[in-house]
Amino acid sequence: MALKSFPDDQNILAFRKKLALEVSSYLHSKNIDVNEFGKEDYPDRGLVRRELYPWNDHEPDRYSPTSIDFLNHEMSKVAPKLEVLAVKLPVLSIPKTSLKGDKSPDASTEFDQQLGIFAKEDISPGEIILNEKSMVTGITRLHDSFCDACSIKLPKITTTALDSDNTSNPEQSICCEECDDVFFCSQECHDLAQESYHPAVCGAVVDIISKNVPPTEAADFLYSLLLLRVLSMAETQDIHPLDVKEIKYIWGDYHGLPLNRLYQIGTDEKPLDNFGGVPQTLPFSFEMNVQTPLHLLEKMDVNIFTQSPRYDTWVFNTLYAKFRGTASARQGLDGKPETGAVHPMWCLANHSCDPNVAWEWEGSIKFWTKEKRVGWKGKEARTVTGIKKGEELLSHYCDIRLPVKERREWAAGALGGDCRCERCVWEAGEPRDGDEESRS
């Protein structure tokens, strides 16, 4: 399209030539005949870097006293015995050898400030210490038996909010009195939905999620439904999507280091590659990152031209970066993800393959103190006496029964790189961060 509009533009012509050379070189490296490779053979998706865009003035200083106070106020509502504090963690998304001026790979281990959850008092084994309900949910099955707000399984009997007597009945669900397209498990969820997100999509839900999605695209589609939920929250509350409080303080796993240290230039004084050597960890496709969000906004009667400051592509990318490191999901009987959610307090807990808490999501998400820690060669299975005051809560983002290689592969999407917890480092035979020697 650019060449049609500017057929003699030298920059566009040069870029097309460079792009053709890059594609030809890549195909040659894969032993693919360039003459037999057409547009239909291009991959449907690729990867881009997770970037905190310089013009993003909605990202808060998460470590300021104001932010910490706000998060602790929110935490007190769902976990009165816990508090949010700043911690130092290794940067997992940056290969050690990509940092300029480092003497050795081990010496280049970088640490970045993050948030964590800590005990405000001694906590007994088996005690439920967090119970959080979130409205940032996505459900892939239309007219199925899930609460549209919290995604819990619904009871069989259905009524409308107008017919409800405002009493909680575990055997009765409530449908929206305006559209009859969505159902809620309780009056509480109905009211929360009407206050936070549903008015923006009332009557449009069928058009948005009636798509028959192939199994290979089910996970991406679920992320797009989480995006829809945040966009509908922004419209209903008349705020920028990145200012939605459930999303605002979530870290997007940006690389967190200055580009002048990270960006790599080749011998020809040109970027080492199209990303200058910066790791690309965020999935990107035209359909999910551009086409689908615009389709959702169209169904919500949003004018994307007059509202572009709120709904630009970089906003979608930033939201996806936040989701992909924090969302939890459940699979259906067919193996496809059917529900997903982002719980803003729960996701502040850092990961370890030797966690001291367990969790379960069923409508609301719960943390409870483990009564027995996992056993591994570095440390035998041991009975614990709960969590002490000042101790950090450590959750887990993967199946901790797996070997270290598989655990790291499963958790990489959420962590942004290989897990560096004590157990993984020991089992992989690697030096601990800051150590010059590996374990004996």
PDB file of C-alpha atoms in Angstrom, residues 5 32 66 83 85-86 116 126 132 151 154 158 225 241 285 287 295 312 315 320 333 345 364 396 400 409 424:
ATOM      1  CA  SER A   5       0.780   5.795  -2.619  1.00  0.00           C
ATOM      2  CA  ILE A  32      13.556 -23.641   1.177  1.00  0.00           C
ATOM      3  CA  THR A  66       1.789   6.126  46.876  1.00  0.00           C
ATOM      4  CA  GLU A  83       1.462  -6.943  52.472  1.00  0.00           C
ATOM      5  CA  LEU A  85       6.847  -4.850  49.374  1.00  0.00           C
ATOM      6  CA  ALA A  86       9.586  -4.162  46.823  1.00  0.00           C
ATOM      7  CA  GLY A 116       6.420  -9.355  46.161  1.00  0.00           C
ATOM      8  CA  GLY A 126      -3.021 -24.941  55.831  1.00  0.00           C
ATOM      9  CA  GLU A 132      -9.710 -12.725  45.615  1.00  0.00           C
ATOM     10  CA  SER A 151     -16.299 -17.580  35.597  1.00  0.00           C
ATOM     11  CA  LEU A 154     -23.426 -21.782  37.207  1.00  0.00           C
ATOM     12  CA  THR A 158     -31.955 -19.000  35.826  1.00  0.00           C
ATOM     13  CA  LEU A 225     -11.201 -12.031  25.461  1.00  0.00           C
ATOM     14  CA  PRO A 241      -7.439   1.004  29.336  1.00  0.00           C
ATOM     15  CA  SER A 285      -0.048 -11.554  14.895  1.00  0.00           C
ATOM     16  CA  GLU A 287      -5.250 -10.911  13.632  1.00  0.00           C
ATOM     17  CA  HIS A 295     -13.370  -5.616  15.607  1.00  0.00           C
ATOM     18  CA  ASP A 312      -3.834   2.391  19.585  1.00  0.00           C
ATOM     19  CA  VAL A 315      -1.953  -0.054  24.022  1.00  0.00           C
ATOM     20  CA  TYR A 320      -1.103  -8.398  26.139  1.00  0.00           C
ATOM     21  CA  LEU A 333     -12.891 -31.661  28.747  1.00  0.00           C
ATOM     22  CA  MET A 345      -3.271  -9.223  43.981  1.00  0.00           C
ATOM     23  CA  SER A 364     -12.359 -16.585  43.387  1.00  0.00           C
ATOM     24  CA  HIS A 396       4.310 -21.436  41.301  1.00  0.00           C
ATOM     25  CA  ILE A 400       6.546 -28.410  40.124  1.00  0.00           C
ATOM     26  CA  GLU A 409       9.972 -24.417  29.424  1.00  0.00           C
ATOM     27  CA  CYS A 424      16.180 -24.838  39.392  1.00  0.00           C
TER      28      CYS A 424
END
